[in-house]
Coordinates of C-alpha atoms and ligand atoms in Angstrom, one line a residue:
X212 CA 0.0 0.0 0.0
X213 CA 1.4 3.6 -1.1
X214 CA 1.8 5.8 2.0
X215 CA -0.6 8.8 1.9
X216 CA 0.4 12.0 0.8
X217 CA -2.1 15.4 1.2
X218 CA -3.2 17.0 -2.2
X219 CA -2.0 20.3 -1.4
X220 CA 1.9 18.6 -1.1
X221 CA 1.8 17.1 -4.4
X222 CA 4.3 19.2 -6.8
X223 CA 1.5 18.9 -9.7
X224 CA -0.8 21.3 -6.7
X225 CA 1.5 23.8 -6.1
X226 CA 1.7 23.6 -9.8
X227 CA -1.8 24.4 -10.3
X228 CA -2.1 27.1 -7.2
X229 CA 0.9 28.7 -9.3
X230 CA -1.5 29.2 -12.4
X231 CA -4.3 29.8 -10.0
X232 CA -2.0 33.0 -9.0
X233 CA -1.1 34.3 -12.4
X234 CA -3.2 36.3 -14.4
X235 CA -5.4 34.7 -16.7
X236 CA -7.5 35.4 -19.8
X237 CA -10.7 35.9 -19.6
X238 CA -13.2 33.0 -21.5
X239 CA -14.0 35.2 -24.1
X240 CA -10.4 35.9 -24.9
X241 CA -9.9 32.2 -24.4
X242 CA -12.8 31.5 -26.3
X243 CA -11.5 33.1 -29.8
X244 CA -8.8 30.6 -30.4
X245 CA -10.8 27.6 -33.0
X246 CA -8.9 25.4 -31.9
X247 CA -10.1 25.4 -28.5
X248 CA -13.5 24.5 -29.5
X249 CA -12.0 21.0 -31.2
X250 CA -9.7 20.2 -28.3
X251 CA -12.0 20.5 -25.6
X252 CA -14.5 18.0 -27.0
X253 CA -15.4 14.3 -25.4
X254 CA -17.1 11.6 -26.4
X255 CA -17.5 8.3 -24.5
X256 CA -20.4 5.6 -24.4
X257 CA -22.5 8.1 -26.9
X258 CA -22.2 11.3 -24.8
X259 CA -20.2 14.8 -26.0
X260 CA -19.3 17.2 -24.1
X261 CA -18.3 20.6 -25.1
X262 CA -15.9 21.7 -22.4
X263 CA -14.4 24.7 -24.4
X264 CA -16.2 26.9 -21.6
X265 CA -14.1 25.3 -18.8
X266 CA -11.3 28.0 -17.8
X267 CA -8.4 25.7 -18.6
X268 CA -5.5 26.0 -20.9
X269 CA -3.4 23.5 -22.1
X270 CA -1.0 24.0 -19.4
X271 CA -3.7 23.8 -16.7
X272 CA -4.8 20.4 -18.4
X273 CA -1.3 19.0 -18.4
X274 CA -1.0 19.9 -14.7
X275 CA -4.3 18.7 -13.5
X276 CA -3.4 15.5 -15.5
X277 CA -0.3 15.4 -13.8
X278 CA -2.2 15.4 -10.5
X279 CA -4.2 13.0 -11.5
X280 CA -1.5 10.7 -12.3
X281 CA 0.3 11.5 -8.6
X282 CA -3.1 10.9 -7.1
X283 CA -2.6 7.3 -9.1
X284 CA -6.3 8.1 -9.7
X285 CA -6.5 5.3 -12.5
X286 CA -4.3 2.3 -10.5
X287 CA -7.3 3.0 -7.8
X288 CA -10.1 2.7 -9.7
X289 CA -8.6 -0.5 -11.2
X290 CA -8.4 -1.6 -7.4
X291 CA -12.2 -0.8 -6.8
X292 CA -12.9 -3.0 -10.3
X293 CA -10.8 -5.8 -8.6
X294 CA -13.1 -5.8 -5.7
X295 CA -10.5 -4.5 -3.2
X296 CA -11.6 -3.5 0.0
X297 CA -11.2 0.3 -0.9
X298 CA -14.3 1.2 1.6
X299 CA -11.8 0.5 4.5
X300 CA -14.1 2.4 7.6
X301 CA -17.0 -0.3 6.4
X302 CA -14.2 -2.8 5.3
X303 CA -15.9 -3.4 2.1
X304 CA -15.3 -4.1 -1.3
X305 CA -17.1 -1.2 -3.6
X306 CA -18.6 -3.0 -6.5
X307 CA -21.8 -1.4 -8.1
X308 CA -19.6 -2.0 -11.5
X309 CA -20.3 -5.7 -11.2
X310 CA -24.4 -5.1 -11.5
X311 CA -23.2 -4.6 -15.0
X312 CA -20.9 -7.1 -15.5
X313 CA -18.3 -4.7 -15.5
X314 CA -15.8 -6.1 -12.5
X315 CA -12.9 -7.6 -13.2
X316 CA -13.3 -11.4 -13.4
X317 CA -10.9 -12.7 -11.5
X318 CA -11.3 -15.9 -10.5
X319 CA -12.3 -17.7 -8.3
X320 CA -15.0 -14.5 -7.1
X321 CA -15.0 -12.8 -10.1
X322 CA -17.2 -15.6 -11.6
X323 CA -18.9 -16.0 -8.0
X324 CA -19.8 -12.9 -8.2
X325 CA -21.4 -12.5 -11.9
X326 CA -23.4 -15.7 -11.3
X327 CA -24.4 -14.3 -8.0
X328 CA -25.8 -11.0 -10.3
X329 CA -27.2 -13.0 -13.0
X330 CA -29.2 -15.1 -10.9
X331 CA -30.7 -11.9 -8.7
X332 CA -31.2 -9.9 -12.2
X333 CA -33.4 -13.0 -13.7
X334 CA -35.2 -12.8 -10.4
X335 CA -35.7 -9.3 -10.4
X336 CA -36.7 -8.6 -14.0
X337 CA -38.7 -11.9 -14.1
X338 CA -40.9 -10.6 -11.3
X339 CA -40.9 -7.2 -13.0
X340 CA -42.2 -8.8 -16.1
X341 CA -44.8 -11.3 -14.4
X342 CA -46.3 -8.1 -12.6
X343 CA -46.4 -6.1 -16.0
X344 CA -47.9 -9.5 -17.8
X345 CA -51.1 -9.4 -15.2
X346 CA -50.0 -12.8 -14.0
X347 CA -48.9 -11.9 -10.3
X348 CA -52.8 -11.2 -8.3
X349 CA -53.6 -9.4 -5.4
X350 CA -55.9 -10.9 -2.3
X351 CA -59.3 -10.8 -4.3
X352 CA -57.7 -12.8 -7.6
X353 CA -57.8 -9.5 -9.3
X354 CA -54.5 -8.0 -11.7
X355 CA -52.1 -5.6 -9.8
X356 CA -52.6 -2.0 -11.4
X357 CA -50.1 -0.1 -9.0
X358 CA -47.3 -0.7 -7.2
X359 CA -45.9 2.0 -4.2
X360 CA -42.3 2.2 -3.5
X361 CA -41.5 2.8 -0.2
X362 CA -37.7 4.0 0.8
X363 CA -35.6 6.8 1.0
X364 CA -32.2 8.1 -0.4
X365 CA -30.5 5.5 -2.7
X366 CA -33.8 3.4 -1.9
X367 CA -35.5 6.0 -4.2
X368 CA -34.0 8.5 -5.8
X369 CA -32.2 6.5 -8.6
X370 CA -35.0 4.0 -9.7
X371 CA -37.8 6.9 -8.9
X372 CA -35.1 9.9 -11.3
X373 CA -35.2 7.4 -13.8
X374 CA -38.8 5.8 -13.7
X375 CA -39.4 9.5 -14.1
X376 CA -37.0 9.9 -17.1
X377 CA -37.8 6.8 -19.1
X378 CA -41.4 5.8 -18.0
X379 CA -42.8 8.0 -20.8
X380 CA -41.6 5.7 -22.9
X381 CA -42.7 2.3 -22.0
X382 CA -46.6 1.2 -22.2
X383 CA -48.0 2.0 -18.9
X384 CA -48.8 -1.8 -18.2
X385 CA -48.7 -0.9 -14.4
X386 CA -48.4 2.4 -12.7
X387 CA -45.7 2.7 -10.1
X388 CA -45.9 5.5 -7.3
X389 CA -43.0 6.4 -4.9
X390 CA -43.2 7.4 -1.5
X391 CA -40.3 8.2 0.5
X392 CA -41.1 10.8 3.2
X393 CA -42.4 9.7 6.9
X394 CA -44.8 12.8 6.5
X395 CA -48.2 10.7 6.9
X396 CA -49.4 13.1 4.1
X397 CA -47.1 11.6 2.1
X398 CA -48.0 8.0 2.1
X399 CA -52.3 9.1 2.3
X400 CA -52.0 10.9 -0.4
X401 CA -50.3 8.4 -2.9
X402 CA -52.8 6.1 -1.2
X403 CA -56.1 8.0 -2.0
X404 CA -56.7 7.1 -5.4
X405 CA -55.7 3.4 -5.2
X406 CA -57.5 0.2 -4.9
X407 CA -55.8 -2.3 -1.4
X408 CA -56.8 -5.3 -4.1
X409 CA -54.6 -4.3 -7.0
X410 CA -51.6 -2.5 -5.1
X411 CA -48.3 -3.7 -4.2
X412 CA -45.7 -2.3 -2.0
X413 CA -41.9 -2.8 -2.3
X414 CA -40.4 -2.2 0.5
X415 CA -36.6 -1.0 -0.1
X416 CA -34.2 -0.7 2.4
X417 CA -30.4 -2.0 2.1
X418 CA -30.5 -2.2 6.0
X419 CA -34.1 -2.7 6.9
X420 CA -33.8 -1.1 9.7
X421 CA -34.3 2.7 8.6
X422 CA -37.1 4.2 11.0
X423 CA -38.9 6.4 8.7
X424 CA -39.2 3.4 5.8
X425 CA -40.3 0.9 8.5
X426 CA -42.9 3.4 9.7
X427 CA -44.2 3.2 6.0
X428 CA -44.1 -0.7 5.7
X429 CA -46.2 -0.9 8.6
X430 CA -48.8 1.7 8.0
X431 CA -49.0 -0.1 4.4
X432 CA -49.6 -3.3 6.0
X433 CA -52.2 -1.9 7.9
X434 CA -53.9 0.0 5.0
X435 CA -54.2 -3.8 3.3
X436 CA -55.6 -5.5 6.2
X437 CA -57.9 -2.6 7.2
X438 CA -59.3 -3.6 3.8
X439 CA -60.0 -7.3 4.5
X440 CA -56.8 -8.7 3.3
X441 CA -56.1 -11.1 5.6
X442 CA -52.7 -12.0 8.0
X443 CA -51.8 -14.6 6.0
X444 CA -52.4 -12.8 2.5
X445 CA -50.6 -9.4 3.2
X446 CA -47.3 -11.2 2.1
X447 CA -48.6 -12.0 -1.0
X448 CA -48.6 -7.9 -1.8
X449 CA -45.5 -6.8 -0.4
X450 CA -42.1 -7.5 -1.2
X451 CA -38.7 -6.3 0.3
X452 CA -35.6 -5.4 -1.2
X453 CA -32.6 -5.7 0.9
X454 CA -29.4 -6.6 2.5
X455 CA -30.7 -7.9 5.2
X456 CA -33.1 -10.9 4.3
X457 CA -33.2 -12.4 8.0
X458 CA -35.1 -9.4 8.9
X459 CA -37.3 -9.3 6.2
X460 CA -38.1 -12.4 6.6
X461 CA -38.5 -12.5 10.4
X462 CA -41.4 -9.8 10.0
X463 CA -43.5 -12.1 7.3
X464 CA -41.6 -11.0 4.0
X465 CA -41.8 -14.3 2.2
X466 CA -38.8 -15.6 0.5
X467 CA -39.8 -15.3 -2.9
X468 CA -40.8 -11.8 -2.6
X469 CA -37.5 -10.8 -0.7
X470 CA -34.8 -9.5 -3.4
X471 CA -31.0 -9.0 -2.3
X472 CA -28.5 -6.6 -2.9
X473 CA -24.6 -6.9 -1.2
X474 CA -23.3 -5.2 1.3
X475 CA -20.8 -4.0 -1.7
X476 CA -23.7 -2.2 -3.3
X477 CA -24.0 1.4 -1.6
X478 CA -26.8 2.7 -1.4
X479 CA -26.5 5.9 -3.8
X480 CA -25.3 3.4 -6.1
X481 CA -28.0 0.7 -6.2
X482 CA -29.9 1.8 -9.2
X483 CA -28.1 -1.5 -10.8
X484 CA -29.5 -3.8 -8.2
X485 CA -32.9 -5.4 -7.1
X486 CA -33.4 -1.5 -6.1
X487 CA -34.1 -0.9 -9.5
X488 CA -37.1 -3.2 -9.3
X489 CA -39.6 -0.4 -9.5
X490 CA -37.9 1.2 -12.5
X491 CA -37.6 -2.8 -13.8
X492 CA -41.6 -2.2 -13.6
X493 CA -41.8 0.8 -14.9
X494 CA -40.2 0.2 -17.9
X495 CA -39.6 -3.5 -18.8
X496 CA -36.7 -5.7 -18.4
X497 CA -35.4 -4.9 -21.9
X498 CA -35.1 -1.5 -21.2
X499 CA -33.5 -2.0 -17.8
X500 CA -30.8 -4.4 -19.6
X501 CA -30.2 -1.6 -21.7
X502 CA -29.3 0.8 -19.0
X503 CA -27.2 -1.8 -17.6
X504 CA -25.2 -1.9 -21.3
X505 CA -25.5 2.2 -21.3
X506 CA -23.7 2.2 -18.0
X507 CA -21.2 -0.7 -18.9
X508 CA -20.2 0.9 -21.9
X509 CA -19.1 4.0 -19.4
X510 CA -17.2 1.7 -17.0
X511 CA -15.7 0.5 -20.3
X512 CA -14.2 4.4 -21.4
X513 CA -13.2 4.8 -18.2
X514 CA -11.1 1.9 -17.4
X515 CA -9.6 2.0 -20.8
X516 CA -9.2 5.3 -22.3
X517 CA -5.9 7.2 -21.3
X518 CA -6.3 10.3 -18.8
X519 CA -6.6 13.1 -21.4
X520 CA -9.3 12.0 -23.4
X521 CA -11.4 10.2 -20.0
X522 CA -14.3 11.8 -19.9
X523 CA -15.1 11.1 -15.6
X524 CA -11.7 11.8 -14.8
X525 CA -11.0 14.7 -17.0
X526 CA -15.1 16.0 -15.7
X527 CA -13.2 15.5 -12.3
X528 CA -10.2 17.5 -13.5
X529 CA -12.4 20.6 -14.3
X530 CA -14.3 20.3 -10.7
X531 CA -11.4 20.4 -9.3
X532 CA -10.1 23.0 -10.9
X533 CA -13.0 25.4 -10.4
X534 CA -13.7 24.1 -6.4
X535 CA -10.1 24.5 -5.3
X536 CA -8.0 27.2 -7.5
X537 CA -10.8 29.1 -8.8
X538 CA -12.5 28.8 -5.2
X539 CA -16.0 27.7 -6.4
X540 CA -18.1 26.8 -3.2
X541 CA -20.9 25.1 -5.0
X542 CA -21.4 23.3 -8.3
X543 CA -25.0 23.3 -10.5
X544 CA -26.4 21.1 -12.6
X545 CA -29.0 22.3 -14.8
X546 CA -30.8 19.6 -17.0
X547 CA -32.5 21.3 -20.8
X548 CA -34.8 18.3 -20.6
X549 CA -37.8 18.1 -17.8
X550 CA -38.0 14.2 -17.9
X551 CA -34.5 14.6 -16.1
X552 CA -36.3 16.3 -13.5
X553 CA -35.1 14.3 -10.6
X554 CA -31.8 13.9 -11.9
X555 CA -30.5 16.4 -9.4
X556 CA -31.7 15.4 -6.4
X557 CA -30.2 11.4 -7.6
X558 CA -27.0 13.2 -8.1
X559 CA -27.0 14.8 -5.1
X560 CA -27.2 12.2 -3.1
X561 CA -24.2 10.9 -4.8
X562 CA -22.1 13.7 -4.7
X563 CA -22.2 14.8 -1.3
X564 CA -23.1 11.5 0.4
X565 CA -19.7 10.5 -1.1
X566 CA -17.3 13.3 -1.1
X567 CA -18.8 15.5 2.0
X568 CA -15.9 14.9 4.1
X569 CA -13.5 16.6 6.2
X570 CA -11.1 13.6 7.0
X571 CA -8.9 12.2 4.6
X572 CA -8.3 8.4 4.6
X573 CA -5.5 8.6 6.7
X574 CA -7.9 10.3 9.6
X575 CA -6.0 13.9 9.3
X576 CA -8.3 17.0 9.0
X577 CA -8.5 17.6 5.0
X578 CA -7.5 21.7 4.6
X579 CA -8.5 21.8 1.0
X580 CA -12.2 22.2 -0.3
X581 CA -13.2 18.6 -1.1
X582 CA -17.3 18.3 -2.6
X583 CA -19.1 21.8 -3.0
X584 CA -22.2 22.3 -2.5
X585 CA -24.5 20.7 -5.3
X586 CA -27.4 21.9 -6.5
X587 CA -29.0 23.0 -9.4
X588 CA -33.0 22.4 -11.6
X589 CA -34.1 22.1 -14.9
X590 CA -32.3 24.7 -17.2
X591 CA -35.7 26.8 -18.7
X592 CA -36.8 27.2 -15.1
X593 CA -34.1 28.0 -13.6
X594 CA -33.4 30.5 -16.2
X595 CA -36.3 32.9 -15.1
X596 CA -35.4 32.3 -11.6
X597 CA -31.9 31.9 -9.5
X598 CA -29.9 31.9 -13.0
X599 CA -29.5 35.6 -12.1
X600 CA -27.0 35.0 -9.5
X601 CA -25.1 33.1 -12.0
X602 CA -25.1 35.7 -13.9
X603 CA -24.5 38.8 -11.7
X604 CA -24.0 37.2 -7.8
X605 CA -20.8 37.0 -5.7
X606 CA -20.5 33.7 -6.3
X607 CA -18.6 32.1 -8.9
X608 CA -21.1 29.2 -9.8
X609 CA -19.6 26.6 -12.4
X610 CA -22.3 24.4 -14.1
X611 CA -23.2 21.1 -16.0
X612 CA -25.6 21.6 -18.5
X613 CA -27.2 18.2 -19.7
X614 CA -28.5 18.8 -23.3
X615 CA -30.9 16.5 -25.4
X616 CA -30.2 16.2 -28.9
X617 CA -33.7 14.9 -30.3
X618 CA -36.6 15.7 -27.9
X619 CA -40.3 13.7 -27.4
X620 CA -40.8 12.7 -31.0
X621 CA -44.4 12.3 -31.9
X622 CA -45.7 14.7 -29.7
X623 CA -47.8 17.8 -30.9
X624 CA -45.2 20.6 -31.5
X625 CA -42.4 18.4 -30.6
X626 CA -39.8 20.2 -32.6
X627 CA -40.7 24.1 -32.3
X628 CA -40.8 23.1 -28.5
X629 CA -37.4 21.7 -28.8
X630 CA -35.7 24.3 -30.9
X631 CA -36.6 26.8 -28.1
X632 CA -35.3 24.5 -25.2
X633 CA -31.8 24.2 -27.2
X634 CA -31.5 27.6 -28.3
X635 CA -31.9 28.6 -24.8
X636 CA -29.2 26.3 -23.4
X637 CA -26.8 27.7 -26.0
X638 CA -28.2 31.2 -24.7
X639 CA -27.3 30.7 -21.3
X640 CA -23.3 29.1 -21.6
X641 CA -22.7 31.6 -24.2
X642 CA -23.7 34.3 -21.7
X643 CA -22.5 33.3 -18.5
X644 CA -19.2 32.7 -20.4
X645 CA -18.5 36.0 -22.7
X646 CA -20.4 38.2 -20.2
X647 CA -20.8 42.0 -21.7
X648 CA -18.2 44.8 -19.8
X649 CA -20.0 48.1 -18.7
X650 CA -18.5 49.7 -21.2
X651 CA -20.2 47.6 -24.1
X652 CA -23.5 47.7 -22.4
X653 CA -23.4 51.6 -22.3
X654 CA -22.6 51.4 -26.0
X655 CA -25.5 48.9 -26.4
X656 CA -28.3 50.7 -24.8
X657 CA -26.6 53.9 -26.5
X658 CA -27.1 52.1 -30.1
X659 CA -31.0 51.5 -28.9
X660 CA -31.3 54.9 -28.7
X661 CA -31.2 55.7 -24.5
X662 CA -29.6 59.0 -23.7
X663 CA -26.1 59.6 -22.6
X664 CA -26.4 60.3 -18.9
X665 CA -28.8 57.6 -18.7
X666 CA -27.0 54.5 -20.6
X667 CA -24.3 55.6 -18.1
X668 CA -26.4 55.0 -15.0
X669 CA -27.7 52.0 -16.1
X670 CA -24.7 50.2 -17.7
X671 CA -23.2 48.9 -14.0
X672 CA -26.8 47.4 -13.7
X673 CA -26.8 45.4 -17.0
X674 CA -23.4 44.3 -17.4
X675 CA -22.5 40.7 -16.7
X676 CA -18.9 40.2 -15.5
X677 CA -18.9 36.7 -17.0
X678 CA -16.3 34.1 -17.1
X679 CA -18.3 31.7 -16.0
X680 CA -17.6 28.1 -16.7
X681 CA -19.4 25.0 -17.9
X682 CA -19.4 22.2 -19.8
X683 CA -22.0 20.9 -22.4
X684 CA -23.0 17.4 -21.7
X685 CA -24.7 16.0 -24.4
X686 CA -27.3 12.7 -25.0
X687 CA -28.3 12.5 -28.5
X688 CA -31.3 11.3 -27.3
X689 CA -32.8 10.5 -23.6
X690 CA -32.7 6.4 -23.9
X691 CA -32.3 4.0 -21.3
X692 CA -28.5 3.1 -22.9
X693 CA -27.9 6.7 -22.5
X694 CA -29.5 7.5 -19.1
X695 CA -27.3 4.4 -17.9
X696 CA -24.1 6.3 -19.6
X697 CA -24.9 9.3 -17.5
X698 CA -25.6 8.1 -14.4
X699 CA -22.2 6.3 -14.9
X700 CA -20.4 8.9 -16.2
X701 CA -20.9 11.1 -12.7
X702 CA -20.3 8.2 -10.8
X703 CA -16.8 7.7 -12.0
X704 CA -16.5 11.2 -11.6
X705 CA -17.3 11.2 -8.0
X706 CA -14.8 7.9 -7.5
X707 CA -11.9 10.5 -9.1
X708 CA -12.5 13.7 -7.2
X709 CA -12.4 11.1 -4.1
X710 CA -9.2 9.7 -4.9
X711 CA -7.4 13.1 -5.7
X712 CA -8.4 15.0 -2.4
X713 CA -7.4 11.1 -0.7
X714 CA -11.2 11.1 1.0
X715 CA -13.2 8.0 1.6
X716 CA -16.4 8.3 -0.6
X717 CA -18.0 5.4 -0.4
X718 CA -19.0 5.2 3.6
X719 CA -21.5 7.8 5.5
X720 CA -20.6 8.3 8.9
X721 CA -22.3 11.9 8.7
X722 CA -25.3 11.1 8.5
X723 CA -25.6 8.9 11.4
X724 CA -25.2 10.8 14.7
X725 CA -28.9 12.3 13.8
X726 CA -30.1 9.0 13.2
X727 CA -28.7 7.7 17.0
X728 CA -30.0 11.1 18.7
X729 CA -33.7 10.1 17.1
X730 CA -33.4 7.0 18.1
X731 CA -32.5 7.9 21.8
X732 CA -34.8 10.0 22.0
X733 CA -37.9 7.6 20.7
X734 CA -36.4 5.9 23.9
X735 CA -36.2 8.6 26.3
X736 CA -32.5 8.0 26.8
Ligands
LIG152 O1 -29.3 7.9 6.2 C1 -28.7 7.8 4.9 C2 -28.9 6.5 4.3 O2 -28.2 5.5 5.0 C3 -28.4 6.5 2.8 O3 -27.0 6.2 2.7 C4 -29.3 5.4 2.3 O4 -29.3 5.5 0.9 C5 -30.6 5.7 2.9 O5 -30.2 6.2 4.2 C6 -31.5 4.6 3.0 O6 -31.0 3.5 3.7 P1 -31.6 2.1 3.6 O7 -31.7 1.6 2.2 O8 -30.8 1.2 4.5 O9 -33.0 2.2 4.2

């Protein structure tokens, strides 16, 4: 094992805080030079992006690559594709590539471990399939119609982001609800238009043990006996996903309908797993095998393309960049296409959950930033909304903007609607980039024919400093192969940033002191 070294002492840092400290061209100086545009372009699994906003010049790519190569960012992620215990607080392996049959396959565990997937992915999909066929019943003989998810954080967000993104596209054969807050207006109101006879519950939870999930399992229960399904027949409409089978089992869970995930599957990456069994439901097995090979083909680019042209590293490189020598506190993400309407909260999760620490691995106090804060909405909204601090706040806000080539075809208007959402997304990088100087907005509102003293007054008020960087992400289409690209794509961006600041990103110690003073106090203690 290499002995740890802090960021901030390796020479390729000091490096990069030296180019931080020089002066530097503005992006649209930097944004003249054609060449830029070509050598700032990626492509991997199907997605470009345009990063010829991001403030970098060659020099400050070579260093950050050189940092990434010190950080030995690529040896680690092969480590976390060998199943090595990289989550060392939880002592676990970190393997969410192998849902996808993307691990390596060393034997003998290699193989244990794809056949161990295959057979939980038939499972999983099978059931999916005999729910959407009509064949599964509920208590009265009659076809489920619905089925309610209950769980919280990675036992939602992913399958419910992209239930939401890709349901649309699959024949409606049952409908599938989500419910992950304790609020009990929550669960009444996803309740209130549903039939006990043709519902089914999933209960998620990797631990089954999380209060507020529990608290909707058994309010569920009761909502199915209350309407004459019997003690012994509630089973038969519920089913649990989980790490834990004993104690699914224990509280009546039968076998059949208990699904399994490892404890190498985190939660915030579990989309892969038997989590995905509403979105399996939602959208047919074919389509969920096809995120799998969307998300595949991303592990694929990563582990085998060289640093420069690595799209999550070199996404890494640029976050970096802007969080620690540009000083950027927070990070957006703002989707141009509203079926991605949950993709920010998903990502969320992920980002912070994995990379909002303040220890580094070796248990010293971390002095440099590691994740910002993440945030961010669909593009058009956001637009006519908090866009103006990006555009004229104190804060530098860097962003990912998540394009869709080809919108909803087939629907009325599809293509006028679409030119607008596109033209605005080129609107807004071009404008938070270039930015307009006082001086050219006096000129402006001079050449629309305001008066002197006027134009003068105004111009500090409607000039835009700009500079502002982003990068393009683009799906040529919103698919489930693509979607799975994505989600990937971030993921491995996450695992980078991680390995350069030397933080663990895979455990969540922070969110658990709130969870132990809850429970003490449910128990007067
Ligand atoms: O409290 C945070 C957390 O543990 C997340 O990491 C996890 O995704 C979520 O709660 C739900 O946990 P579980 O799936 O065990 O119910």
């Amino acid at each position: 094992m290499n002995p740890f070294t802090r960021p901030e002492q390796r020479q390729s840092w000091q490096a990069l805080q030296a180019l931080a400290d020089a002066p530097s061209a503005h992006l649209s100086d930097l944004l003249q030079d054609a060449d830029r545009h070509s050598s700032l372009q990626f492509v991997a699994a199907g997605i470009q992006v345009d990063a010829s906003r991001q403030r970098v010049t060659p020099a400050i790519m070579q260093a950050l690559l050189r940092l990434a190569d010190e950080s030995r960012v690529l040896p680690q992620a092969h480590a976390m594709f060998e199943g090595q215990q990289i989550n060392t607080t939880e002592q676990r392996a970190v393997l969410h590539v192998a849902l996808r049959g993307s691990h390596a396959s060393n034997p003998p565990w290699g193989q244990a471990i794809s056949t161990a997937v295959q057979q939980e992915l038939e499972r999983f999909t099978g059931f999916a399939e005999r729910l959407r066929s009509g064949e599964l019943r509920g208590f009265t003989g009659q076809t489920i119609t619905d089925v309610v998810n209950l769980g919280i954080g990675g036992s939602d967000l992913g399958p419910r982001m992209a239930s939401e993104a890709l349901g649309p596209q699959s024949p409606a054969a049952v409908r599938v609800h989500y419910v992950s807050n304790v609020d009990p207006w929550c669960l009444a109101a996803a309740l209130a238009p549903l039939d006990p006879a043709r519902t089914l519950f999933i209960v998620q939870s990797k631990t089954f043990t999380t209060q507020e999930t529990m608290t909707l399992a058994a309010s569920a229960k009761r909502w199915l006996t209350d309407a004459g399904c019997s003690q012994t027949q509630w089973p038969q409409q519920c089913v649990a996903v989980t790490a834990k089978q004993e104690i699914a089992m224990a509280a009546g869970y039968l076998t059949e309908h208990c699904f399994h995930l490892w404890d190498w599957v985190g939660g915030r990456y579990s989309v892969w797993s038997a989590i995905g069994l509403p979105l399996a439901i939602a959208i047919g097995r074919d389509a969920f095998l096809q995120m799998l090979a969307g998300a595949h083909a991303m592990d694929e680019h990563f582990v085998h393309t060289p640093a420069q042209q690595n799209l999550p590293l070199c996404m890494a490189l640029w976050g970096i960049w802007n969080r620690n020598f540009l000083g950027a506190p927070t990070f957006h993400i703002a989707p141009y296409a509203a079926a991605l309407g949950r993709l920010v909260p998903f990502l969320q999760q992920m980002d912070m959950e994995s990379n909002g620490k303040r220890v580094h691995v070796d248990g010293s106090i971390a002095t440099v930033g590691t994740s910002p804060v993440l945030w961010g909405g669909l593009g058009i909204d956001g637009q006519h909304a908090y866009f103006q601090l990006l555009h004229q706040g104190q804060h530098l806000v860097p962003l990912d903007v998540i394009g869709v080539r080809q919108g909803h075809a087939g629907l009325p208007l599809a293509d006028e609607h679409q030119r607008v959402v596109l033209l605005n997304l080129q609107a807004q990088v071009q404008a938070l980039a270039l930015g307009r100087s006082v001086a050219d907005t006096a000129q402006w509102l001079r050449d629309n024919g305001m008066a002197e003293a006027d134009a003068q007054a105004l111009a500090p008020h409607r000039s835009f400093s700009g500079n502002v960087p982003s990068s393009v992400i683009w799906l040529d289409q919103l698919t489930p192969h693509s979607l799975g690209a994505l989600i990937a794509l971030y993921e491995h961006k996450v695992f980078c940033q991680a390995a350069i600041w030397g933080i663990h990103a895979y455990d969540q110690w922070g969110v658990e002191l709130g969870k132990t003073m809850a429970k003490a106090m449910e128990n007067g203690t």
